[in-house]
Coordinates of C-alpha atoms in Angstrom, one line a residue:
X1 CA 2.5 -15.7 4.3
X2 CA 0.4 -14.9 7.3
X3 CA 2.3 -12.1 9.1
X4 CA 0.2 -10.0 11.4
X5 CA -3.4 -11.4 10.4
X6 CA -4.4 -10.9 14.0
X7 CA -5.2 -7.2 13.2
X8 CA -8.8 -8.1 12.8
X9 CA -12.1 -8.3 14.5
X10 CA -12.7 -11.9 13.5
X11 CA -16.1 -11.7 15.1
X12 CA -14.6 -13.6 18.0
X13 CA -15.8 -10.8 20.1
X14 CA -19.4 -12.1 19.9
X15 CA -18.5 -14.1 22.9
X16 CA -16.8 -11.3 24.9
X17 CA -18.9 -9.3 27.2
X18 CA -17.5 -6.4 29.3
X19 CA -20.3 -6.5 31.8
X20 CA -21.4 -9.4 34.0
X21 CA -25.0 -9.5 32.7
X22 CA -26.5 -8.5 29.4
X23 CA -29.8 -8.2 27.7
X24 CA -29.6 -8.1 23.9
X25 CA -31.8 -5.3 22.5
X26 CA -34.8 -5.9 20.3
X27 CA -34.6 -5.8 16.5
X28 CA -36.3 -2.4 16.5
X29 CA -33.7 -0.8 18.8
X30 CA -32.9 2.7 17.7
X31 CA -29.3 2.3 16.8
X32 CA -28.9 5.8 15.4
X33 CA -30.5 7.4 18.5
X34 CA -28.1 5.6 20.9
X35 CA -25.0 6.2 18.8
X36 CA -25.9 9.8 18.2
X37 CA -26.5 10.4 21.9
X38 CA -23.1 9.0 22.9
X39 CA -21.4 10.7 19.9
X40 CA -22.8 14.1 20.9
X41 CA -21.3 13.8 24.3
X42 CA -18.0 12.6 22.9
X43 CA -17.9 15.5 20.3
X44 CA -18.5 18.0 23.0
X45 CA -15.7 16.7 25.2
X46 CA -13.3 16.9 22.3
X47 CA -14.3 20.4 21.3
X48 CA -14.0 21.5 24.9
X49 CA -10.8 19.5 25.4
X50 CA -12.4 18.0 28.5
X51 CA -10.2 15.0 29.2
X52 CA -12.0 13.6 32.3
X53 CA -15.3 14.0 30.4
X54 CA -14.0 12.1 27.4
X55 CA -12.6 9.3 29.6
X56 CA -15.9 8.9 31.4
X57 CA -17.5 7.9 28.1
X58 CA -15.5 4.7 28.1
X59 CA -16.0 1.5 30.0
X60 CA -13.4 1.1 32.7
X61 CA -11.9 -1.7 30.5
X62 CA -12.4 0.2 27.3
X63 CA -9.8 0.7 24.5
X64 CA -8.6 3.7 22.5
X65 CA -6.5 3.2 19.4
X66 CA -5.0 6.4 17.9
X67 CA -3.4 6.4 14.5
X68 CA -1.6 9.7 14.0
X69 CA -4.4 11.9 15.5
X70 CA -3.1 13.1 18.9
X71 CA 0.6 12.1 18.3
X72 CA 2.7 11.2 15.3
X73 CA 2.6 7.6 16.4
X74 CA 0.4 4.4 16.4
X75 CA -0.8 3.9 19.9
X76 CA -3.3 1.6 21.8
X77 CA -4.5 2.4 25.3
X78 CA -6.5 0.2 27.6
X79 CA -8.5 1.2 30.6
X80 CA -9.3 4.6 32.2
X81 CA -5.9 5.2 33.7
X82 CA -4.0 4.7 30.4
X83 CA -6.5 6.7 28.3
X84 CA -6.6 9.5 30.9
X85 CA -2.8 9.8 31.0
X86 CA -2.5 9.7 27.2
X87 CA -5.2 12.3 26.5
X88 CA -4.0 14.6 29.3
X89 CA -0.6 14.7 27.7
X90 CA -1.7 15.0 24.1
X91 CA -5.3 16.3 23.6
X92 CA -4.2 19.9 23.6
X93 CA -1.7 19.2 20.9
X94 CA -4.4 19.3 18.3
X95 CA -8.0 20.5 17.8
X96 CA -10.7 18.1 16.8
X97 CA -13.7 19.7 14.9
X98 CA -16.4 19.1 12.4
X99 CA -17.3 15.7 14.0
X100 CA -20.0 13.9 12.0
X101 CA -21.6 10.5 12.5
X102 CA -21.5 8.3 9.4
X103 CA -25.3 7.9 9.3
X104 CA -25.5 7.7 5.5
X105 CA -22.5 5.4 5.0
X106 CA -23.7 1.9 4.1
X107 CA -20.8 0.2 5.9
X108 CA -20.3 2.5 8.8
X109 CA -23.7 3.8 9.8
X110 CA -25.0 3.0 13.3
X111 CA -25.7 -0.8 13.4
X112 CA -25.4 -3.9 15.5
X113 CA -21.8 -4.4 16.5
X114 CA -19.8 -7.6 17.0
X115 CA -20.5 -7.8 20.7
X116 CA -23.9 -9.2 21.7
X117 CA -26.2 -6.3 22.1
X118 CA -23.7 -3.7 21.0
X119 CA -23.8 -0.8 18.5
X120 CA -21.0 0.2 16.2
X121 CA -20.7 3.3 14.1
X122 CA -18.2 5.2 12.1
X123 CA -17.6 9.0 12.1
X124 CA -15.5 11.6 10.4
X125 CA -13.7 14.7 11.8
X126 CA -11.2 17.4 11.0
X127 CA -8.0 18.7 12.5
X128 CA -6.1 21.8 11.6
X129 CA -3.9 19.8 9.2
X130 CA -6.2 17.1 7.8
X131 CA -9.3 15.0 7.9
X132 CA -9.8 11.9 10.0
X133 CA -12.2 9.1 10.5
X134 CA -13.1 6.9 13.4
X135 CA -15.1 3.8 14.6
X136 CA -16.6 3.1 17.9
X137 CA -18.4 0.2 19.6
X138 CA -20.8 0.9 22.4
X139 CA -22.2 -1.5 25.0
X140 CA -24.6 -0.7 27.9
X141 CA -23.2 -0.4 31.4
X142 CA -25.9 -2.7 32.7
X143 CA -29.2 -4.2 31.5
X144 CA -31.5 -1.5 32.8
X145 CA -29.9 1.9 33.1
X146 CA -29.9 2.8 29.5
X147 CA -26.4 4.2 29.8
X148 CA -24.1 3.3 26.9
X149 CA -20.3 3.6 26.9
X150 CA -17.5 2.9 24.5
X151 CA -15.8 -0.4 24.6
X152 CA -13.5 0.3 21.7
X153 CA -12.7 3.6 19.9
X154 CA -10.5 4.0 16.8
X155 CA -9.4 7.4 15.5
X156 CA -7.1 7.8 12.6
X157 CA -5.7 10.6 10.4
X158 CA -7.0 9.8 6.9
X159 CA -5.2 12.4 4.8
X160 CA -3.6 15.9 5.0
X161 CA -5.3 19.0 3.7
X162 CA -4.6 19.5 0.0
X163 CA -2.8 16.2 -0.2
X164 CA -5.6 13.7 -0.9
X165 CA -4.9 10.7 -3.2
X166 CA -4.6 11.6 -6.9
X167 CA -7.1 9.1 -8.2
X168 CA -7.4 7.8 -11.7
X169 CA -5.9 9.8 -14.6
X170 CA -7.9 10.8 -17.7
X171 CA -5.4 9.1 -20.0
X172 CA -5.1 12.0 -22.4
X173 CA -1.7 13.6 -22.2
X174 CA -0.9 17.0 -23.6
X175 CA -3.9 16.8 -26.0
X176 CA -2.7 13.4 -27.2
X177 CA 0.6 15.0 -28.3
X178 CA 2.4 12.4 -26.2
X179 CA 1.7 8.7 -26.2
X180 CA 1.6 6.8 -22.9
X181 CA 5.0 5.2 -23.3
X182 CA 6.6 8.6 -23.7
X183 CA 4.8 9.9 -20.6
X184 CA 5.8 7.0 -18.6
X185 CA 9.4 7.1 -19.7
X186 CA 9.6 10.9 -18.9
X187 CA 8.1 10.4 -15.5
X188 CA 10.5 7.5 -14.7
X189 CA 13.5 9.6 -15.7
X190 CA 12.5 12.3 -13.3
X191 CA 12.0 9.9 -10.4
X192 CA 15.3 8.0 -11.1
X193 CA 17.2 11.2 -11.1
X194 CA 15.8 12.5 -7.8
X195 CA 13.6 10.0 -5.8
X196 CA 12.1 11.4 -2.7
X197 CA 11.9 7.8 -1.3
X198 CA 14.0 4.7 -2.0
X199 CA 12.2 1.5 -1.2
X200 CA 14.5 -1.6 -0.8
X201 CA 12.5 -4.7 -1.8
X202 CA 9.9 -5.0 -4.5
X203 CA 7.8 -7.8 -2.9
X204 CA 4.2 -7.4 -2.0
X205 CA 5.0 -4.9 0.7
X206 CA 7.4 -2.7 -1.2
X207 CA 5.0 -2.6 -4.2
X208 CA 1.9 -1.7 -2.2
X209 CA 3.8 1.0 -0.3
X210 CA 5.1 2.4 -3.6
X211 CA 1.6 2.3 -5.1
X212 CA 0.3 4.2 -2.1
X213 CA 3.1 6.8 -2.3
X214 CA 2.4 7.3 -6.0
X215 CA -1.2 8.1 -5.3
X216 CA -0.1 10.5 -2.5
X217 CA 2.2 12.3 -4.9
X218 CA 5.5 11.0 -3.4
X219 CA 8.2 10.3 -6.0
X220 CA 9.4 6.8 -5.3
X221 CA 12.1 4.4 -6.6
X222 CA 12.1 0.7 -5.8
X223 CA 15.1 -1.6 -6.0
X224 CA 14.9 -5.4 -6.1
X225 CA 17.9 -7.8 -6.0
X226 CA 16.1 -10.5 -8.1
X227 CA 16.0 -10.6 -11.8
X228 CA 12.2 -10.4 -12.0
X229 CA 9.5 -9.1 -9.7
X230 CA 8.0 -12.1 -8.0
X231 CA 11.1 -14.2 -8.0
X232 CA 11.1 -14.3 -4.2
X233 CA 7.9 -16.4 -4.6
X234 CA 9.0 -18.4 -7.7
X235 CA 12.1 -19.6 -5.8
X236 CA 10.0 -21.3 -3.1
X237 CA 8.8 -24.8 -3.3
X238 CA 6.4 -25.4 -6.2
X239 CA 3.3 -26.6 -4.3
X240 CA 3.3 -23.5 -2.1
X241 CA -0.2 -21.9 -1.8
X242 CA -1.1 -18.9 0.4
X243 CA -2.9 -20.0 3.5
X244 CA -5.2 -17.0 3.7
X245 CA -8.0 -16.3 1.2
X246 CA -7.8 -14.0 -1.7
X247 CA -10.0 -11.4 0.1
X248 CA -7.4 -11.1 2.8
X249 CA -4.3 -11.0 0.6
X250 CA -5.7 -8.8 -2.2
X251 CA -3.4 -6.0 -3.4
X252 CA -4.0 -2.3 -2.8
X253 CA -6.1 -0.6 -5.6
X254 CA -6.1 -3.8 -7.6
X255 CA -8.4 -6.7 -6.5
X256 CA -8.1 -10.1 -8.1
X257 CA -10.5 -11.2 -10.9
X258 CA -13.7 -12.9 -9.8
X259 CA -12.3 -16.2 -11.3
X260 CA -9.2 -16.0 -9.1
X261 CA -8.6 -19.1 -6.9
X262 CA -9.7 -18.8 -3.3
X263 CA -6.2 -19.7 -2.2
X264 CA -3.5 -18.3 -4.5
X265 CA -0.7 -20.6 -5.7
X266 CA 2.9 -19.5 -5.6
X267 CA 3.3 -18.8 -9.3
X268 CA 0.1 -16.8 -9.6
X269 CA 1.3 -14.6 -6.7
X270 CA 4.6 -14.0 -8.5
X271 CA 3.0 -13.2 -11.8
X272 CA 0.4 -10.9 -10.2
X273 CA 3.1 -8.9 -8.4
X274 CA 5.0 -8.5 -11.7
X275 CA 1.9 -7.3 -13.5
X276 CA 1.0 -5.1 -10.5
X277 CA 4.2 -3.1 -10.9
X278 CA 3.3 -2.4 -14.5
X279 CA -0.4 -1.6 -13.8
X280 CA 0.4 0.8 -11.0
X281 CA 3.2 2.5 -13.1
X282 CA 5.9 1.9 -10.5
X283 CA 9.5 2.7 -11.2
X284 CA 11.6 -0.4 -10.3
X285 CA 15.3 -1.2 -10.8
X286 CA 15.8 -4.9 -11.0
X287 CA 19.0 -6.8 -10.0
X288 CA 19.8 -3.8 -7.8
X289 CA 20.7 -3.4 -4.1
X290 CA 22.3 -0.8 -1.8
X291 CA 26.0 -1.0 -1.1
X292 CA 27.5 -0.5 2.4
X293 CA 27.3 2.0 4.0
X294 CA 24.6 4.6 3.2
X295 CA 25.2 7.9 5.1
X296 CA 22.6 10.4 6.4
X297 CA 23.2 14.1 6.3
X298 CA 21.5 15.7 9.3
X299 CA 21.7 19.2 7.8
X300 CA 20.3 18.3 4.4
X301 CA 18.1 15.6 5.8
X302 CA 18.9 13.2 3.0
X303 CA 20.7 10.0 2.4
X304 CA 23.6 9.3 0.1
X305 CA 23.2 5.8 -1.2
X306 CA 25.3 3.8 -3.6
X307 CA 23.3 1.4 -5.6
X308 CA 24.7 -1.6 -7.5
X309 CA 22.3 -1.7 -10.5
X310 CA 23.2 -4.9 -12.3
X311 CA 26.9 -4.0 -12.1
X312 CA 26.6 -0.3 -12.6
X313 CA 27.3 1.8 -9.5
X314 CA 25.0 4.8 -9.1
X315 CA 24.6 7.3 -6.2
X316 CA 21.2 8.7 -5.3
X317 CA 20.1 11.1 -2.5
X318 CA 16.6 10.2 -1.2
X319 CA 15.0 11.9 1.8
X320 CA 13.8 8.6 3.0
X321 CA 14.6 4.9 2.8
X322 CA 11.9 2.3 3.4
X323 CA 13.1 -1.2 4.1
X324 CA 10.5 -3.6 2.7
X325 CA 12.4 -6.8 2.7
X326 CA 10.2 -8.4 5.3
X327 CA 10.7 -9.0 9.0
X328 CA 12.8 -12.1 8.6
X329 CA 16.4 -11.9 7.6
X330 CA 18.7 -14.7 6.6
X331 CA 18.2 -18.4 7.4
X332 CA 19.3 -19.5 10.9
X333 CA 21.0 -22.8 11.0
X334 CA 22.3 -23.9 14.4
X335 CA 25.9 -25.2 14.6
X336 CA 25.9 -29.0 15.3
X337 CA 29.0 -30.9 16.1
X338 CA 30.2 -33.4 13.5
X339 CA 28.6 -31.8 10.5
X340 CA 31.7 -32.5 8.4
X341 CA 31.5 -36.3 8.8
X342 CA 27.9 -36.6 7.8
X343 CA 27.7 -38.6 4.6
X344 CA 24.4 -37.1 3.6
X345 CA 23.6 -33.5 2.9
X346 CA 21.8 -30.7 4.8
X347 CA 19.8 -27.7 3.9
X348 CA 17.7 -25.0 5.5
X349 CA 14.0 -25.0 4.7
X350 CA 14.5 -21.6 3.0
X351 CA 16.5 -23.5 0.3
X352 CA 13.8 -26.1 -0.1
X353 CA 12.5 -26.0 -3.6
X354 CA 10.4 -29.1 -3.7
X355 CA 10.2 -32.7 -2.6
X356 CA 11.3 -34.6 -5.8
X357 CA 15.0 -34.1 -4.9
X358 CA 14.4 -36.4 -1.9
X359 CA 12.8 -39.3 -3.8
X360 CA 13.7 -42.5 -2.1
X361 CA 15.7 -40.7 0.7
X362 CA 15.5 -41.0 4.4
X363 CA 14.7 -37.4 5.6
X364 CA 14.9 -35.9 9.0
X365 CA 13.1 -32.6 9.2
X366 CA 13.2 -30.2 12.1
X367 CA 9.6 -28.8 11.8
X368 CA 8.4 -29.1 8.2
X369 CA 7.5 -32.4 6.5
X370 CA 4.4 -32.5 4.3
X371 CA 5.7 -31.8 0.8
X372 CA 8.8 -34.0 1.3
X373 CA 6.7 -37.0 2.0
X374 CA 4.2 -36.4 -0.7
X375 CA 7.0 -36.1 -3.3
X376 CA 8.3 -39.5 -2.7
X377 CA 10.8 -39.5 0.2
X378 CA 11.4 -43.1 1.5
X379 CA 10.8 -42.0 5.1
X380 CA 10.3 -38.7 6.9
X381 CA 10.9 -38.1 10.6
X382 CA 9.6 -34.9 12.1
X383 CA 12.0 -33.9 14.9
X384 CA 10.2 -31.8 17.5
X385 CA 12.1 -29.7 19.9
X386 CA 9.3 -28.1 21.9
X387 CA 5.5 -28.0 22.0
X388 CA 3.9 -26.6 18.9
X389 CA 0.7 -24.5 18.5
X390 CA -1.5 -26.3 16.1
X391 CA -4.8 -25.3 14.5
X392 CA -6.6 -26.3 11.3
X393 CA -6.6 -24.0 8.4
X394 CA -10.4 -24.3 8.5
X395 CA -10.6 -22.9 12.0
X396 CA -8.2 -20.0 11.2
X397 CA -9.8 -19.1 7.8
X398 CA -13.3 -19.1 9.4
X399 CA -12.1 -16.4 11.7
X400 CA -10.6 -14.3 8.8
X401 CA -13.7 -14.8 6.6
X402 CA -15.9 -13.0 9.1
X403 CA -13.9 -9.8 8.4
X404 CA -12.5 -10.2 4.9
X405 CA -15.6 -11.4 3.2
X406 CA -16.3 -11.4 -0.6
X407 CA -19.2 -8.9 -0.2
X408 CA -17.2 -6.4 1.9
X409 CA -14.9 -3.8 0.2
X410 CA -11.3 -4.4 1.2
X411 CA -10.8 -0.9 2.6
X412 CA -13.9 -1.3 4.8
X413 CA -12.7 -4.7 6.1
X414 CA -9.3 -3.3 6.8
X415 CA -10.6 -0.4 8.8
X416 CA -13.1 -2.5 10.7
X417 CA -10.2 -4.9 11.5
X418 CA -8.1 -2.0 12.8
X419 CA -10.9 -1.1 15.2
X420 CA -10.2 -4.1 17.4
X421 CA -6.8 -3.9 19.2
X422 CA -4.4 -6.8 19.0
X423 CA -4.4 -7.3 22.8
X424 CA -8.2 -7.5 22.9
X425 CA -8.2 -10.1 20.2
X426 CA -5.6 -12.1 22.1
X427 CA -7.5 -11.7 25.4
X428 CA -10.7 -12.9 23.8
X429 CA -9.0 -15.9 22.2
X430 CA -7.4 -16.9 25.4
X431 CA -10.7 -16.7 27.3
X432 CA -12.2 -19.1 24.8
X433 CA -9.4 -21.5 24.3
X434 CA -11.5 -24.5 25.3
X435 CA -13.9 -23.8 22.5
X436 CA -11.1 -23.6 20.0
X437 CA -9.6 -26.8 21.3
X438 CA -13.0 -28.5 20.8
X439 CA -13.2 -27.2 17.2
X440 CA -10.0 -29.1 16.3
X441 CA -10.3 -31.8 18.9
X442 CA -10.1 -34.7 16.5
X443 CA -7.0 -33.2 14.8
X444 CA -5.2 -32.3 18.1
X445 CA -5.9 -35.6 19.8
X446 CA -4.8 -37.5 16.7
X447 CA -1.5 -35.7 16.7
X448 CA -1.0 -36.2 20.4
X449 CA -1.6 -39.9 20.0
X450 CA 1.0 -39.9 17.2
X451 CA 3.6 -38.5 19.6
X452 CA 3.4 -34.8 18.8
X453 CA 3.4 -32.2 21.6
X454 CA 0.7 -29.7 20.7
X455 CA -1.0 -26.7 22.4
X456 CA -2.8 -23.5 21.5
X457 CA 0.2 -21.3 22.2
X458 CA 1.9 -20.3 25.4
X459 CA -1.3 -18.7 26.8
X460 CA -3.9 -20.6 24.8
X461 CA -4.7 -17.8 22.4
X462 CA -3.8 -19.8 19.3
X463 CA -2.0 -19.1 16.1
X464 CA -3.0 -15.6 15.2
X465 CA -1.1 -13.8 18.0
X466 CA 2.0 -15.9 17.4
X467 CA 2.1 -14.8 13.8
X468 CA 2.8 -11.2 14.9
X469 CA 4.5 -11.9 18.2
X470 CA 7.1 -14.5 17.0
X471 CA 6.6 -15.2 13.4
X472 CA 6.9 -18.9 14.3
X473 CA 6.1 -21.5 16.9
X474 CA 2.9 -22.5 15.1
X475 CA 1.5 -24.9 12.5
X476 CA -1.6 -24.2 10.6
X477 CA -2.5 -27.6 9.2
X478 CA -3.3 -27.8 5.5
X479 CA -2.9 -31.6 5.2
X480 CA 0.3 -32.7 7.0
X481 CA -1.6 -33.8 10.1
X482 CA -3.2 -36.7 8.2
X483 CA 0.3 -38.1 7.4
X484 CA 1.5 -37.7 11.0
X485 CA -1.7 -39.3 12.4
X486 CA -1.5 -42.2 10.0
X487 CA 2.2 -42.8 10.8
X488 CA 3.4 -42.0 7.3
X489 CA 5.4 -39.2 8.9
X490 CA 7.1 -40.2 12.1
X491 CA 7.5 -37.9 15.1
X492 CA 10.4 -37.8 17.5
X493 CA 10.4 -35.4 20.4
X494 CA 13.8 -34.4 21.8
X495 CA 15.4 -31.9 24.0
X496 CA 18.1 -31.3 21.4
X497 CA 20.6 -32.7 18.9
X498 CA 24.0 -33.9 20.3
X499 CA 25.9 -34.3 17.1
X500 CA 26.0 -35.6 13.5
X501 CA 27.1 -39.2 12.8
X502 CA 28.3 -40.5 9.5
X503 CA 24.8 -41.8 8.8
X504 CA 22.5 -39.4 10.6
X505 CA 21.9 -37.5 13.8
X506 CA 22.5 -38.5 17.5
X507 CA 20.0 -36.8 19.8
X508 CA 20.6 -35.8 23.4
X509 CA 19.1 -38.9 24.8
X510 CA 21.5 -41.0 22.7
X511 CA 19.0 -42.1 20.0
X512 CA 20.4 -42.2 16.5
X513 CA 18.2 -41.2 13.6
X514 CA 19.4 -42.6 10.3
X515 CA 19.2 -40.0 7.5
X516 CA 20.3 -39.2 4.0
X517 CA 19.0 -35.6 4.3
X518 CA 18.6 -33.3 7.2
X519 CA 16.4 -30.2 6.7
X520 CA 16.7 -27.4 9.3
X521 CA 13.4 -25.6 9.5
X522 CA 14.9 -23.5 12.3
X523 CA 13.7 -20.1 11.4
X524 CA 15.4 -16.9 10.5
X525 CA 17.4 -14.1 12.1
X526 CA 15.7 -10.7 12.4
X527 CA 15.9 -8.4 9.4
X528 CA 17.9 -5.9 11.5
X529 CA 20.8 -8.4 11.5
X530 CA 21.0 -8.4 7.7
X531 CA 20.4 -4.7 7.3
X532 CA 23.1 -3.9 9.8
X533 CA 25.6 -5.3 7.3
X534 CA 24.5 -2.6 4.9
X535 CA 23.4 0.3 7.0
X536 CA 25.8 -0.1 9.9
X537 CA 25.1 1.9 13.1
X538 CA 21.9 3.4 11.6
X539 CA 20.1 0.2 12.3
X540 CA 21.0 0.3 16.0
X541 CA 19.6 3.8 16.2
X542 CA 16.5 2.7 14.3
X543 CA 15.4 0.3 17.1
X544 CA 13.7 -3.0 16.9
X545 CA 11.3 -4.2 14.2
X546 CA 8.9 -7.2 14.3
X547 CA 7.0 -8.6 17.1
X548 CA 4.6 -6.4 19.1
X549 CA 5.1 -3.9 21.9
X550 CA 3.2 -3.9 25.2
X551 CA 0.3 -2.0 23.6
X552 CA 0.0 -4.6 20.8
X553 CA 1.3 -2.4 18.0
X554 CA 3.9 -4.0 15.6
X555 CA 7.4 -2.7 16.6
X556 CA 8.9 -0.3 14.1
X557 CA 6.3 -0.9 11.5
X558 CA 4.9 2.1 9.4
X559 CA 5.9 4.6 12.1
X560 CA 9.1 6.4 13.3
X561 CA 12.0 4.0 13.9
X562 CA 14.1 6.4 15.9
X563 CA 16.4 7.2 13.0
X564 CA 15.3 10.1 10.7
X565 CA 14.5 9.0 7.2
X566 CA 14.7 5.3 7.9
X567 CA 11.4 3.3 7.9
X568 CA 10.3 -0.3 8.0
X569 CA 7.4 -1.8 6.0
X570 CA 7.1 -5.4 7.3
X571 CA 4.2 -7.8 7.6
X572 CA 1.8 -9.5 5.3
X573 CA -0.4 -8.3 2.4
X574 CA -3.0 -6.8 4.7
X575 CA -0.6 -5.0 7.1
X576 CA 1.2 -3.2 4.2
X577 CA -2.0 -2.5 2.4
X578 CA -3.4 -0.7 5.5
X579 CA -0.2 0.6 7.1
X580 CA 1.1 2.2 3.9
X581 CA -1.4 5.1 4.3
X582 CA 0.0 6.1 7.6
X583 CA 3.5 5.8 6.4
X584 CA 2.7 8.1 3.5
X585 CA 1.0 10.7 5.7
X586 CA 4.0 10.8 8.0
X587 CA 6.4 11.4 5.1
X588 CA 4.1 14.2 3.8
X589 CA 3.9 15.7 7.3
X590 CA 7.7 15.8 7.6
X591 CA 8.0 17.6 4.3
X592 CA 5.3 20.1 5.4
X593 CA 7.0 20.7 8.8
X594 CA 4.2 19.2 10.9
X595 CA 6.2 16.2 12.1
X596 CA 9.8 16.6 13.4
X597 CA 12.6 14.1 13.1
X598 CA 15.7 13.8 15.1
X599 CA 18.4 11.3 16.0

């Protein structure tokens, strides 16, 4: 529910200063003059392909994020050496021209940045194949010199020439000779017969990617194994509500109504996804899934895929397959000795559909406990195997609200968020861990007193980095802490489980926990494990997905995987909403011969 929300500014950077001393400028500071002066030098260095000159415009600790401009990849570079090496290798591969400062753009004109005393501005530019946009933040090198340099710079390819988004249709088809239902049916038949792209999974990621592809003119077919769109949400426990606000998890092209709840309940998410597929005119086959093993023809550069469509076996030949089934695969349940003699029953948290089934039961849970207690379990014991990163939902949401605010258009917020690299956010959080501990001091100390081992992550940077790095190891408290602190939920820390007994669990220290039900909230295997059963060796060639690389970019996400025609679309609502643009551009670039693929 919160995958990859760390891709944001969060305004945490208002406490991060790249120089030792700083004098905030006056309110009448000429933002446009300072931004224009730096931008003129930057533009000249790009036009002249002057790499050293360009690098000199950055602080020594500055950041460059490049999304498909200099290479067909998503890259983040930090410091003069990395930026110099990157631009030396790649600047001459393209030509940057028609650079223009966004002086007339309400949201991207030169203005105070997130750093104290900084200036941020957007800009646009052209390349031989498309148009781009960018965003930079400047800070002075010292309080008196008047020299400003870039602390962060984002450049991205926004669209290819002559392949801009289609936009809204007129709604009048063939002089009204055809009604809408006929038009839609005709279009669907064409796509079903010859889809350019097959998307596996019609959850929020698959749907947003498909909606983006439709706008970019890419014929796309989605397949979903469930009976209805949204069932992957309906099958989860009834009290589930998204932990981020509606501004963060809004859908591409289709924001929620003003009356929509701030935190979206499970069933409303499910119904909205179902309605979204209709509103966006997406072609979806339900109760459908690929059969082992799709094959890729290197000469034709297309797949041959057999689809089980509700019992009917069909073969299609898409150029590309996008796996949008999430980063997580099947449930992981560790093997524990003596399971067969246990008189109670066990389940993985993935199969947990609500607490009422545990009414009057003694429950041992490895990680998750709130709903089970609230719904009437006789007792709940939280079995903790290692220290857990804990922060309150209030603290985390306050961070997100500073970027995805109600008065900021979603596309603007997403782009601003992209302007702050993951590793910079992590660094900033780490440097201010004491402040974040203080914010949740009462919560954390109460949990410690109750016997829970808590921290702010392995390096003190909190929940947000863990969401992308591990997809686990954290707990954003939305109420469970009160039950733990009050003792209504018991806590037992242990190095491990030795075995089941007839009546419960024996821990490594010899302690026996009596239980009628044991819930394993022990995580999931990586999606590659599940997909390998279908795609075979192609998954090995595709490389890893999930987590982040050393530059802070999500591995395998919305960029080349290493296998031609095979792509991943993981993450949360925000990541797929933003990343889908770059995935669409790459597919178009391959079709036009700009981007090469190879095994």
